[in-house]
Coordinates of C-alpha atoms in Angstrom, one line a residue:
Chain L
X594 CA -45.3 -16.3 5.7
X595 CA -42.9 -14.8 3.2
X596 CA -39.1 -15.0 2.7
X597 CA -38.6 -11.3 2.4
X598 CA -35.2 -10.5 4.1
X599 CA -35.4 -7.6 6.5
X600 CA -32.2 -6.5 8.2
X601 CA -32.8 -4.1 11.0
X602 CA -30.3 -1.3 12.1
X603 CA -28.5 -3.3 15.0
X604 CA -28.5 -6.5 12.9
X605 CA -26.9 -4.6 10.1
X606 CA -24.1 -3.4 12.5
X607 CA -23.5 -6.9 13.5
X608 CA -23.2 -8.1 10.0
X609 CA -20.8 -5.4 9.1
X610 CA -18.7 -6.1 12.2
X611 CA -18.4 -9.8 11.7
X612 CA -17.7 -9.5 8.0
X613 CA -15.0 -6.8 8.5
X614 CA -13.4 -9.1 10.9
X615 CA -13.7 -12.1 8.5
X616 CA -12.3 -10.0 5.7
X617 CA -9.4 -8.8 7.7
X618 CA -8.5 -12.4 8.6
X619 CA -9.1 -13.7 5.0
X620 CA -7.1 -10.9 3.4
X621 CA -4.3 -11.2 5.9
X622 CA -3.4 -14.6 4.8
X623 CA -2.8 -13.6 1.2
X624 CA 1.0 -13.3 0.6
X625 CA 2.3 -10.0 -0.8
X626 CA 3.1 -11.7 -4.1
X627 CA -0.6 -12.1 -4.9
X628 CA -1.5 -8.5 -3.8
X629 CA -2.3 -7.3 -7.3
X630 CA -4.6 -10.3 -8.2
X631 CA -6.2 -9.9 -4.7
X632 CA -7.0 -6.4 -5.3
X633 CA -8.5 -7.0 -8.6
X634 CA -10.1 -10.1 -7.3
X635 CA -11.8 -8.2 -4.3
X636 CA -12.6 -5.5 -7.0
X637 CA -14.5 -8.3 -8.8
X638 CA -16.2 -9.3 -5.5
X639 CA -17.7 -5.9 -4.9
X640 CA -19.1 -6.1 -8.4
X641 CA -22.1 -7.9 -6.8
X642 CA -23.4 -4.4 -6.7
X643 CA -24.8 -5.3 -10.1
X644 CA -27.5 -7.4 -8.4
X645 CA -28.6 -4.4 -6.5
X646 CA -28.7 -2.5 -9.8
X647 CA -30.8 -5.1 -11.4
X648 CA -33.2 -5.0 -8.5
X649 CA -33.4 -1.2 -8.7
X650 CA -33.9 -1.1 -12.5
X651 CA -36.7 -3.8 -12.3
X652 CA -38.4 -1.6 -9.7
X653 CA -38.1 1.6 -11.8
X654 CA -41.3 3.3 -12.5
X655 CA -40.2 6.6 -14.1
X656 CA -38.0 7.3 -17.0
X657 CA -35.4 8.9 -14.7
X658 CA -35.2 5.9 -12.5
X659 CA -34.9 3.7 -15.6
X660 CA -32.1 5.8 -17.0
X661 CA -30.1 5.7 -13.7
X662 CA -31.0 2.2 -13.0
X663 CA -29.7 1.3 -16.5
X664 CA -26.4 3.1 -15.7
X665 CA -26.1 1.2 -12.4
X666 CA -26.5 -2.1 -14.2
X667 CA -24.1 -1.1 -17.0
X668 CA -21.4 0.0 -14.6
X669 CA -21.9 -3.0 -12.3
X670 CA -21.8 -5.4 -15.1
X671 CA -18.5 -3.8 -16.3
X672 CA -17.1 -4.1 -12.7
X673 CA -17.9 -7.8 -12.5
X674 CA -16.7 -8.9 -16.2
X675 CA -13.6 -6.6 -16.2
X676 CA -12.7 -7.7 -12.6
X677 CA -13.0 -11.3 -13.3
X678 CA -11.3 -11.1 -16.7
X679 CA -8.0 -9.4 -15.4
X680 CA -7.8 -11.4 -12.1
X681 CA -8.1 -14.7 -14.0
X682 CA -5.6 -13.7 -16.5
X683 CA -3.0 -12.6 -13.9
X684 CA -3.4 -15.7 -11.7
X685 CA -2.9 -17.9 -14.7
X686 CA 0.7 -16.4 -15.0
X687 CA 1.9 -17.6 -11.7
X688 CA 3.9 -20.7 -12.1
X689 CA 6.3 -22.8 -10.1
X690 CA 9.8 -23.8 -11.0
X691 CA 9.9 -26.6 -13.6
X692 CA 6.1 -27.1 -13.4
X693 CA 3.9 -25.7 -16.2
X694 CA 0.7 -23.9 -15.2
X695 CA -0.9 -23.2 -12.0
X696 CA -2.1 -26.1 -9.9
X697 CA -2.3 -29.7 -10.8
X698 CA -5.3 -29.6 -13.0
X699 CA -3.7 -28.0 -16.1
X700 CA -0.6 -30.3 -15.7
X701 CA -2.7 -33.4 -15.7
X702 CA -4.8 -32.2 -18.6
X703 CA -1.6 -31.6 -20.5
X704 CA -0.4 -35.1 -19.6
X705 CA -3.6 -36.6 -20.6
X706 CA -3.6 -34.9 -24.0
X707 CA 0.1 -35.7 -24.6
X708 CA -0.4 -39.6 -24.9
X709 CA -3.1 -39.3 -27.5
X710 CA -0.8 -37.2 -29.6
X711 CA 2.0 -39.5 -29.2
X712 CA 0.0 -42.8 -29.6
X713 CA 0.5 -43.2 -33.4
X714 CA 4.2 -43.0 -33.0
X715 CA 4.9 -44.9 -29.8
X716 CA 1.8 -46.8 -28.5
X717 CA 1.6 -47.5 -24.6
X718 CA 4.6 -45.7 -23.1
X719 CA 4.5 -41.9 -22.5
Chain Z
X991 CA -47.1 -17.8 -3.7
X992 CA -44.9 -17.0 -6.7
X993 CA -43.5 -14.0 -4.7
X994 CA -42.7 -16.2 -1.7
X995 CA -40.9 -18.8 -3.9
X996 CA -39.0 -16.1 -5.7
X997 CA -37.8 -14.7 -2.3
X998 CA -36.9 -18.1 -1.2
X999 CA -34.8 -18.8 -4.2
X1000 CA -33.2 -15.4 -4.3
X1001 CA -32.3 -15.6 -0.6
X1002 CA -30.9 -19.0 -0.9
X1003 CA -28.8 -18.4 -4.0
X1004 CA -27.5 -15.1 -2.5
X1005 CA -26.6 -16.9 0.6
X1006 CA -24.6 -19.5 -1.5
X1007 CA -23.1 -16.6 -3.6
X1008 CA -21.8 -14.7 -0.5
X1009 CA -20.3 -17.9 0.7
X1010 CA -18.7 -18.6 -2.6
X1011 CA -17.2 -15.1 -2.9
X1012 CA -15.7 -15.3 0.5
X1013 CA -14.4 -18.7 -0.1
X1014 CA -13.0 -17.6 -3.3
X1015 CA -10.9 -15.0 -1.6
X1016 CA -9.9 -17.5 1.1
X1017 CA -8.3 -19.6 -1.7
X1018 CA -6.2 -16.5 -2.8
X1019 CA -3.8 -17.5 0.1
X1020 CA -1.4 -19.4 -2.2
X1021 CA -0.5 -19.1 -6.0
X1022 CA -1.5 -22.8 -6.3
X1023 CA -5.1 -22.5 -5.1
X1024 CA -5.8 -18.9 -6.2
X1025 CA -6.8 -19.6 -9.8
X1026 CA -9.5 -21.9 -8.7
X1027 CA -10.5 -19.4 -6.1
X1028 CA -11.4 -16.8 -8.7
X1029 CA -13.4 -19.5 -10.6
X1030 CA -15.3 -20.4 -7.4
X1031 CA -16.1 -16.7 -6.8
X1032 CA -17.1 -16.4 -10.4
X1033 CA -19.7 -19.2 -10.1
X1034 CA -21.1 -17.5 -7.1
X1035 CA -21.4 -14.2 -9.0
X1036 CA -23.2 -15.6 -12.1
X1037 CA -25.6 -17.5 -9.7
X1038 CA -26.4 -14.3 -7.8
X1039 CA -26.9 -12.2 -11.1
X1040 CA -29.2 -14.9 -12.7
X1041 CA -31.2 -15.3 -9.5
X1042 CA -31.7 -11.6 -9.3
X1043 CA -34.0 -11.7 -12.3
X1044 CA -36.5 -13.5 -10.1
X1045 CA -37.2 -10.0 -8.6
X1046 CA -39.5 -9.6 -11.7
X1047 CA -42.1 -11.4 -9.5
X1048 CA -41.7 -9.2 -6.6
X1049 CA -42.0 -5.7 -7.9
X1050 CA -44.6 -3.4 -6.7
X1051 CA -47.7 -2.2 -8.5
X1052 CA -46.2 1.0 -9.6
X1053 CA -43.4 -0.6 -11.6
X1054 CA -45.5 -3.4 -13.0
X1055 CA -46.5 -1.6 -16.3
X1056 CA -42.9 -0.8 -17.0
X1057 CA -41.6 -4.4 -16.3
X1058 CA -41.1 -5.6 -20.0
X1059 CA -39.1 -2.6 -20.7
X1060 CA -37.1 -2.7 -17.5
X1061 CA -36.3 -6.4 -18.1
X1062 CA -35.1 -5.5 -21.6
X1063 CA -33.1 -2.5 -20.2
X1064 CA -31.4 -4.8 -17.6
X1065 CA -30.5 -7.5 -20.0
X1066 CA -29.0 -4.9 -22.5
X1067 CA -27.0 -3.1 -19.8
X1068 CA -25.7 -6.5 -18.6
X1069 CA -24.7 -7.6 -22.0
X1070 CA -23.3 -4.3 -23.2
X1071 CA -21.6 -3.7 -19.8
X1072 CA -20.1 -7.0 -19.3
X1073 CA -19.1 -7.6 -23.0
X1074 CA -17.2 -4.3 -23.3
X1075 CA -15.4 -4.8 -19.9
X1076 CA -14.7 -8.5 -20.6
X1077 CA -13.2 -7.7 -24.0
X1078 CA -11.1 -4.8 -22.7
X1079 CA -10.0 -6.9 -19.6
X1080 CA -8.9 -9.6 -21.8
X1081 CA -6.8 -7.4 -24.2
X1082 CA -5.3 -4.8 -21.7
X1083 CA -1.5 -5.2 -21.3
X1084 CA -0.4 -6.6 -18.0
X1085 CA 1.8 -3.5 -17.5
X1086 CA -1.5 -1.5 -17.6
X1087 CA -3.0 -3.5 -14.8
X1088 CA -3.2 -0.6 -12.3
X1089 CA -5.2 1.5 -14.7
X1090 CA -7.6 -1.3 -15.5
X1091 CA -8.3 -2.1 -11.8
X1092 CA -8.8 1.6 -11.3
X1093 CA -11.3 1.9 -13.9
X1094 CA -13.3 -1.3 -12.8
X1095 CA -13.2 -0.2 -9.4
X1096 CA -14.6 3.2 -10.4
X1097 CA -17.4 1.4 -12.2
X1098 CA -18.3 -0.3 -9.0
X1099 CA -18.4 2.9 -7.2
X1100 CA -20.4 4.5 -9.8
X1101 CA -23.0 1.6 -9.7
X1102 CA -23.3 2.0 -6.0
X1103 CA -23.8 5.7 -6.4
X1104 CA -26.4 5.2 -9.1
X1105 CA -28.4 2.8 -7.0
X1106 CA -28.3 5.5 -4.2
X1107 CA -29.5 8.1 -6.8
X1108 CA -32.6 6.0 -7.8
X1109 CA -33.5 5.5 -4.2
X1110 CA -33.2 9.2 -3.4
X1111 CA -34.8 10.7 -6.6
X1112 CA -37.7 8.2 -6.3
X1113 CA -38.1 9.0 -2.7
X1114 CA -37.9 5.5 -1.8
X1115 CA -36.0 5.8 1.4
X1116 CA -37.7 6.6 4.6
X1117 CA -36.4 7.3 8.2
X1118 CA -33.3 9.0 9.4
X1119 CA -31.0 5.9 9.7
X1120 CA -31.8 4.6 6.2
X1121 CA -31.6 8.0 4.7
X1122 CA -28.4 8.8 6.2
X1123 CA -26.9 5.4 5.1
X1124 CA -28.1 6.0 1.6
X1125 CA -26.5 9.5 1.3
X1126 CA -23.1 8.0 3.0
X1127 CA -23.0 5.3 0.3
X1128 CA -23.9 7.8 -2.3
X1129 CA -21.0 10.0 -1.2
X1130 CA -18.4 7.4 -0.9
X1131 CA -19.5 5.7 -4.2
X1132 CA -19.4 9.0 -6.0
X1133 CA -15.8 9.9 -4.7
X1134 CA -14.7 6.5 -5.6
X1135 CA -16.1 6.8 -9.1
X1136 CA -14.6 10.3 -9.9
X1137 CA -11.4 9.7 -8.0
X1138 CA -10.8 6.4 -9.7
X1139 CA -11.2 8.0 -13.2
X1140 CA -8.5 10.6 -12.2
X1141 CA -6.3 7.9 -10.8
X1142 CA -6.8 6.0 -14.1
X1143 CA -5.9 9.2 -16.2
X1144 CA -2.7 9.7 -14.0
X1145 CA -1.7 6.0 -14.3
X1146 CA -2.2 6.1 -18.1
X1147 CA -0.2 9.2 -18.2
X1148 CA -3.0 11.3 -19.6
X1149 CA -2.5 13.6 -16.6
X1150 CA 1.2 14.0 -16.1
X1151 CA 1.9 16.2 -13.1
X1152 CA 0.3 16.2 -9.7
X1153 CA -1.7 19.3 -9.2
X1154 CA -0.1 21.5 -6.5
X1155 CA -1.8 24.7 -5.5
X1156 CA -1.2 26.3 -2.2
X1157 CA -4.2 25.9 0.1
X1158 CA -5.8 23.2 -2.1
X1159 CA -6.0 20.8 0.8
X1160 CA -7.9 23.4 2.9
X1161 CA -10.1 24.0 -0.1
X1162 CA -10.9 20.5 -0.5
X1163 CA -11.7 20.2 3.2
X1164 CA -14.3 22.9 2.7
X1165 CA -15.8 21.1 -0.4
X1166 CA -16.2 17.9 1.7
X1167 CA -17.7 19.9 4.5
X1168 CA -20.1 21.6 2.2
X1169 CA -21.2 18.2 0.7
X1170 CA -21.8 16.9 4.4
X1171 CA -23.8 20.0 5.0
X1172 CA -26.1 19.4 2.1
X1173 CA -26.6 15.9 2.9
X1174 CA -27.4 16.8 6.5
X1175 CA -29.9 19.4 5.2
X1176 CA -31.5 16.8 3.1
X1177 CA -32.0 14.4 6.1
X1178 CA -33.2 17.2 8.3
X1179 CA -35.8 18.4 5.9
X1180 CA -37.0 15.0 5.0
X1181 CA -37.2 13.5 8.4
X1182 CA -37.6 16.7 10.6
X1183 CA -39.4 19.0 8.2
X1184 CA -41.5 16.3 6.5
X1185 CA -40.6 17.5 3.1
X1186 CA -40.7 14.4 0.6
X1187 CA -37.5 13.6 -1.1
X1188 CA -39.1 14.0 -4.5
X1189 CA -39.7 17.5 -3.7
X1190 CA -36.1 18.4 -3.6
X1191 CA -34.3 17.0 -6.7
X1192 CA -32.1 19.9 -7.0
X1193 CA -30.6 19.4 -3.6
X1194 CA -29.9 15.9 -4.4
X1195 CA -28.2 16.9 -7.6
X1196 CA -26.1 19.3 -5.8
X1197 CA -25.1 16.7 -3.4
X1198 CA -24.0 14.2 -6.0
X1199 CA -22.1 17.2 -7.9
X1200 CA -20.2 18.3 -4.9
X1201 CA -19.3 14.6 -4.1
X1202 CA -18.0 14.0 -7.6
X1203 CA -16.0 17.3 -7.6
X1204 CA -14.5 16.2 -4.3
X1205 CA -13.3 12.8 -5.7
X1206 CA -11.5 14.7 -8.5
X1207 CA -9.9 17.3 -6.2
X1208 CA -8.8 14.8 -3.7
X1209 CA -7.0 12.6 -6.3
X1210 CA -5.3 15.4 -8.4
X1211 CA -2.6 16.5 -6.0
X1212 CA -1.4 12.9 -5.4
X1213 CA 1.8 11.8 -7.1
X1214 CA 2.8 8.7 -9.2
X1215 CA 4.6 6.6 -6.5
X1216 CA 1.7 7.1 -4.0
X1217 CA -0.8 5.4 -6.4
X1218 CA -0.7 2.0 -4.7
X1219 CA -2.2 3.5 -1.7
X1220 CA -4.8 5.5 -3.7
X1221 CA -5.9 2.5 -5.6
X1222 CA -6.4 0.5 -2.2
X1223 CA -8.1 3.4 -0.7
X1224 CA -10.8 3.6 -3.5
X1225 CA -11.0 -0.1 -3.5
X1226 CA -12.1 0.1 0.1
X1227 CA -14.3 3.0 -0.6
X1228 CA -16.2 1.1 -3.3
X1229 CA -16.6 -1.9 -1.1
X1230 CA -17.9 0.3 1.7
X1231 CA -20.4 2.0 -0.7
X1232 CA -21.6 -1.3 -1.9
X1233 CA -22.1 -2.6 1.6
X1234 CA -23.9 0.5 2.7
X1235 CA -26.4 0.3 -0.4
X1236 CA -26.7 -3.3 0.4
X1237 CA -28.1 -2.3 3.7
X1238 CA -30.6 0.2 1.9
X1239 CA -31.9 -2.5 -0.4
X1240 CA -31.9 -5.0 2.5
X1241 CA -29.7 -7.5 0.7
X1242 CA -27.2 -9.1 3.0
X1243 CA -25.1 -10.6 0.0
X1244 CA -24.3 -7.0 -0.9
X1245 CA -23.6 -6.0 2.6
X1246 CA -21.2 -8.9 3.2
X1247 CA -19.4 -8.7 -0.1
X1248 CA -19.1 -5.0 0.2
X1249 CA -17.9 -5.0 3.7
X1250 CA -15.3 -7.9 3.0
X1251 CA -13.7 -5.7 0.2
X1252 CA -13.8 -2.7 2.5
X1253 CA -11.8 -4.6 5.1
X1254 CA -9.5 -5.9 2.4
X1255 CA -8.9 -2.5 1.0
X1256 CA -8.2 -1.1 4.4
X1257 CA -5.6 -3.7 5.2
X1258 CA -3.8 -3.3 1.9
X1259 CA -3.8 0.5 2.3
X1260 CA -2.3 0.2 5.8
X1261 CA 0.3 -2.4 4.5
X1262 CA 1.3 -0.1 1.7
X1263 CA 1.5 3.0 3.9
X1264 CA 3.7 1.0 6.3
X1265 CA 6.1 0.0 3.6
X1266 CA 6.3 3.5 2.4
X1267 CA 6.9 4.8 6.0
X1268 CA 4.2 7.4 5.7
X1269 CA 0.8 7.7 7.3
X1270 CA -2.2 7.2 5.1
X1271 CA -3.4 10.7 5.9
X1272 CA 0.0 12.1 4.7
X1273 CA -0.1 10.4 1.4
X1274 CA -3.8 11.5 0.8
X1275 CA -3.5 14.9 2.2
X1276 CA 0.1 15.9 1.9
X1277 CA 3.1 15.3 -0.4
X1278 CA 6.9 15.1 -0.2
X1279 CA 6.8 19.0 -0.4
X1280 CA 9.6 21.1 -1.8
X1281 CA 9.3 23.1 1.5
X1282 CA 11.1 20.6 3.9
X1283 CA 14.6 20.9 2.3
X1284 CA 17.3 19.3 4.3
X1285 CA 20.9 19.4 4.2
X1286 CA 22.0 15.8 3.3
X1287 CA 25.4 15.0 5.0
X1288 CA 28.4 14.8 2.5
X1289 CA 28.5 11.5 1.0
X1290 CA 31.8 9.6 0.9
X1291 CA 33.0 7.8 -2.2
X1292 CA 32.3 8.2 -5.7
X1293 CA 30.1 6.8 -8.5
X1294 CA 32.0 4.0 -10.3
X1295 CA 30.6 3.3 -13.8
X1296 CA 31.1 -0.1 -15.3
X1297 CA 30.1 -1.7 -18.7
X1298 CA 27.1 -3.9 -18.7
X1299 CA 29.0 -6.7 -20.3
X1300 CA 31.5 -6.7 -17.4
X1301 CA 28.7 -6.8 -14.9
X1302 CA 27.0 -9.7 -16.7
X1303 CA 30.3 -11.7 -16.8
X1304 CA 31.0 -11.1 -13.1
X1305 CA 27.7 -12.3 -12.2
X1306 CA 28.1 -15.5 -14.4
X1307 CA 31.0 -16.6 -12.1
X1308 CA 29.2 -15.5 -8.8
X1309 CA 27.6 -18.1 -6.6
X1310 CA 24.5 -16.2 -5.8
X1311 CA 22.7 -13.2 -7.1
X1312 CA 19.8 -11.3 -5.6
X1313 CA 18.0 -9.0 -8.1
X1314 CA 16.1 -6.0 -6.8
X1315 CA 13.7 -4.9 -9.7
X1316 CA 11.9 -1.6 -9.4
X1317 CA 9.5 0.5 -11.4
X1318 CA 12.3 1.5 -13.8
X1319 CA 12.4 -2.0 -15.0
X1320 CA 8.8 -2.0 -15.7
X1321 CA 9.0 1.3 -17.6
X1322 CA 11.6 -0.1 -20.0
X1323 CA 9.7 -3.2 -20.3
X1324 CA 12.7 -5.3 -19.5
X1325 CA 11.3 -8.0 -17.5
X1326 CA 11.4 -10.7 -20.2
X1327 CA 15.0 -9.7 -21.1
X1328 CA 16.0 -9.8 -17.4
X1329 CA 14.7 -13.3 -17.1
X1330 CA 16.5 -14.4 -20.2
X1331 CA 19.6 -13.3 -18.5
X1332 CA 18.7 -15.0 -15.3
X1333 CA 18.0 -18.3 -17.3
X1334 CA 21.7 -18.2 -18.4
X1335 CA 23.0 -17.6 -14.9
X1336 CA 20.9 -20.5 -13.5
X1337 CA 22.3 -22.7 -16.4
X1338 CA 25.7 -21.8 -15.2
X1339 CA 24.9 -22.8 -11.7
X1340 CA 24.3 -19.6 -10.2
X1341 CA 21.6 -19.3 -7.5
X1342 CA 19.3 -16.4 -8.4
X1343 CA 16.5 -14.8 -6.5
X1344 CA 14.2 -11.8 -7.0
X1345 CA 13.7 -9.5 -4.0
X1346 CA 10.6 -7.5 -4.2
X1347 CA 9.8 -4.5 -2.1
X1348 CA 6.1 -4.1 -1.3
X1349 CA 5.8 -0.8 -3.0
X1350 CA 7.7 -1.6 -6.2
X1351 CA 5.3 -0.6 -8.9
X1352 CA 2.1 1.4 -9.2
X1353 CA -0.2 -0.9 -7.2
X1354 CA 0.5 -3.5 -4.4
X1355 CA 2.3 -6.4 -5.8
X1356 CA 2.5 -5.1 -9.4
X1357 CA 6.2 -6.1 -9.7
X1358 CA 5.4 -9.7 -8.9
X1359 CA 2.7 -9.9 -11.7
X1360 CA 5.1 -8.4 -14.2
X1361 CA 7.8 -11.0 -13.2
X1362 CA 5.1 -13.7 -13.5
X1363 CA 4.1 -12.6 -16.9
X1364 CA 7.8 -12.7 -18.0
X1365 CA 7.7 -16.3 -17.0
X1366 CA 9.7 -16.0 -13.7
X1367 CA 8.5 -19.0 -11.4
X1368 CA 6.8 -17.6 -8.3
X1369 CA 9.3 -19.6 -6.0
X1370 CA 12.2 -17.4 -7.2
X1371 CA 10.2 -14.3 -6.2
X1372 CA 10.8 -13.5 -2.4
X1373 CA 9.4 -10.7 -0.4
X1374 CA 11.3 -8.2 1.8
X1375 CA 10.9 -9.9 5.2
X1376 CA 12.0 -13.3 3.9
X1377 CA 15.0 -12.2 1.8
X1378 CA 16.8 -9.3 3.8
X1379 CA 18.9 -11.8 5.9
X1380 CA 20.2 -13.4 2.8
X1381 CA 21.8 -10.3 1.2
X1382 CA 24.9 -10.5 3.5
X1383 CA 25.7 -14.0 2.1
X1384 CA 25.0 -13.0 -1.5
X1385 CA 27.7 -12.4 -3.9
X1386 CA 26.1 -9.7 -5.9
X1387 CA 23.0 -7.7 -5.5
X1388 CA 21.6 -6.4 -8.8
X1389 CA 19.4 -3.3 -8.4
X1390 CA 17.4 -2.6 -11.5
X1391 CA 15.4 0.5 -11.8
X1392 CA 14.9 0.8 -8.0
X1393 CA 16.3 3.6 -5.7
X1394 CA 14.5 4.6 -2.5
X1395 CA 13.9 1.1 -1.5
X1396 CA 17.6 0.2 -1.3
X1397 CA 18.6 3.5 0.4
X1398 CA 20.6 2.5 3.5
X1399 CA 19.8 6.0 4.8
X1400 CA 16.4 4.6 6.0
X1401 CA 18.4 2.4 8.5
X1402 CA 21.0 4.9 9.6
X1403 CA 20.0 8.5 9.3
X1404 CA 17.4 9.8 11.6
X1405 CA 17.0 13.1 9.7
X1406 CA 16.2 11.4 6.5
X1407 CA 12.6 11.7 5.1
X1408 CA 12.6 8.0 4.5
X1409 CA 14.1 7.1 8.0
X1410 CA 12.4 3.9 9.3
X1411 CA 11.1 2.9 6.1
X1412 CA 11.7 -1.0 5.6
X1413 CA 14.3 -1.3 2.8
X1414 CA 16.1 -4.2 0.9
X1415 CA 19.6 -4.6 2.3
X1416 CA 21.3 -4.5 -1.0
X1417 CA 24.1 -2.7 0.5
X1418 CA 25.1 -5.8 2.6
X1419 CA 25.9 -8.0 -0.5
X1420 CA 29.5 -8.4 -1.3
X1421 CA 29.2 -6.5 -4.5
X1422 CA 26.2 -4.4 -5.7
X1423 CA 25.5 -3.4 -9.4
X1424 CA 23.0 -0.7 -9.9
X1425 CA 21.3 -0.3 -13.3
X1426 CA 20.1 3.2 -13.8
X1427 CA 19.3 5.7 -16.6
X1428 CA 21.3 8.5 -15.0
X1429 CA 22.3 10.1 -11.7
X1430 CA 18.8 11.2 -10.9
X1431 CA 17.3 11.0 -7.5
X1432 CA 14.5 8.7 -6.4
X1433 CA 10.9 9.7 -5.7
X1434 CA 11.8 11.0 -2.3
X1435 CA 14.3 13.4 -3.9
X1436 CA 17.3 12.3 -1.9
X1437 CA 20.7 11.1 -2.8
X1438 CA 21.3 7.4 -2.2
X1439 CA 24.7 6.8 -0.4
X1440 CA 24.5 3.1 -1.7
X1441 CA 25.5 4.3 -5.1
X1442 CA 28.7 5.9 -3.7
X1443 CA 29.7 2.9 -1.6
X1444 CA 33.0 1.1 -2.2
X1445 CA 31.5 -2.2 -3.5
X1446 CA 28.8 -0.5 -5.6
X1447 CA 29.2 -0.1 -9.4
X1448 CA 26.9 1.8 -11.6
X1449 CA 25.7 0.3 -15.0
X1450 CA 24.2 3.3 -17.0
X1451 CA 21.5 2.7 -19.5
X1452 CA 18.1 1.7 -20.1
X1453 CA 17.2 -1.4 -18.1
X1454 CA 16.0 -3.5 -21.0
X1455 CA 19.1 -2.6 -23.2
X1456 CA 21.5 -3.3 -20.3
X1457 CA 19.9 -6.8 -19.7
X1458 CA 20.5 -7.6 -23.5
X1459 CA 24.0 -6.4 -23.3
X1460 CA 24.7 -8.6 -20.1
X1461 CA 22.9 -11.7 -21.9
X1462 CA 25.1 -11.3 -25.1
X1463 CA 28.2 -10.9 -22.9
X1464 CA 27.6 -14.1 -21.0
X1465 CA 26.5 -16.0 -24.3
X1466 CA 29.8 -14.8 -25.8
X1467 CA 31.7 -16.8 -23.1
X1468 CA 30.8 -20.0 -24.9
X1469 CA 29.5 -23.5 -24.2
X1470 CA 28.8 -24.0 -20.5
X1471 CA 26.5 -20.8 -20.3
X1472 CA 25.1 -21.0 -23.7
X1473 CA 23.7 -24.5 -23.0
X1474 CA 20.7 -22.8 -21.6

């Protein structure tokens, strides 16, 4: 037996239906303040089309197919990398009052880094 | 054996990737978890891309001799495409984000269209349902590609004026119909007539040509302030095209990711349209035409200009200030200077909030990002529904570069073109300062009675320059404020 995936017509419609519903629910939770990163983030998500582009290009057997397949991978890769870069940049700018950086991770990293620098002057206490 | 193992690995990795992409978007529900969300999604994406190279073990006999070249091409395309986009995505200005998103979105649409083109030109699609889905994906992807490029050009101010030709919408309808007709003919002759797809390359070329032209024509007449909707629509289009091509390639990860984005784009589109009080169809297929001129009732009161310094000092001694920033602030690049002023006010004990209208800016939520870039903490940024009750208790509403979104006519005047549109109740504040370049009208082309109200004062000038003057005036007061 193989593991080749085969999605029949009706199964496809079911997948589309459930996913659309899930997407609606997931996106509905996102506050308006994050709508721009959400849009560029979802932009990044559909960049997965690059996987389809790679599949198509690897299976190309004529020059025309190779040329168009190349364009598909080129554009898809641009979609993925660009979408990720701008989303990540934007999200890094959202900060809460009085707290540097998003989330606790960076804050703790900064705290951890601080004592090392201070050590020589005032050992122990931060 | 190798084929089976490859398929097993690809299938599993794609399954995990699809989950991670969904989970990444799930974490977008709060500014605290969102940064890790995009990282999670990124991990899924990288895994899926790496696993996709295992397809080399599954290619059919016809493609096998070309495999070394194809692998090289794929790697080169990946490196070039990702490299260029990563570099430009890192360096693009935050104010230029709508353009960047439009462009990256167009790329996705183009990739989906190109995949469909390979399937069609190579004659690899069989049966009416698969062929129809391929063509539909090709159509939507092509529209998204050319439409996004036009949207990018408009947002980047390369194309200045919306194209308005009488009868253009009718003509566009004809173009779309022609495209569907060609597509229908392709399906009919391939499935019904038994003509192989490879025997009709010109028909396929014409099909793609018309689809691309339609994307251009559809976007050209749409005006600047309607761009948030256009970007959302094309985002949804690309998602849909990717989902459809995912079905053609029998790849559920593509189907799920594509459809997820399709639903996201649709939701955002509807939200934007609601906030603009216009139907999606009207935004895409009609404009605030000059045709429907309406006599606006006489407006009581007068415009009362004041100096920026006086406005700044008054706010320094107020208890609470709500700021309504609009696109005019972004145009003058005054976000940072505004926040400098706000920090002074906060140091003097004034409570300050930023009230954001959903359609402030050129894409959904753009104003929030611009304020975040200027360093404004996100807990100071409040959305329309949460802040509107607070205006009546606020001492000052400071409107900067916004107009239609604070026009009280939307609540009171049934004949107004913006009647029913949700607005920020700046008119309910005890005092209202409006920073504006001149007496111009807003996008809807109507006079704003708020500017003439008894408690409203106009501060004329460039938003950034006004913020600087206000800051200087408050600093000039001395110690308590300057302590910031």
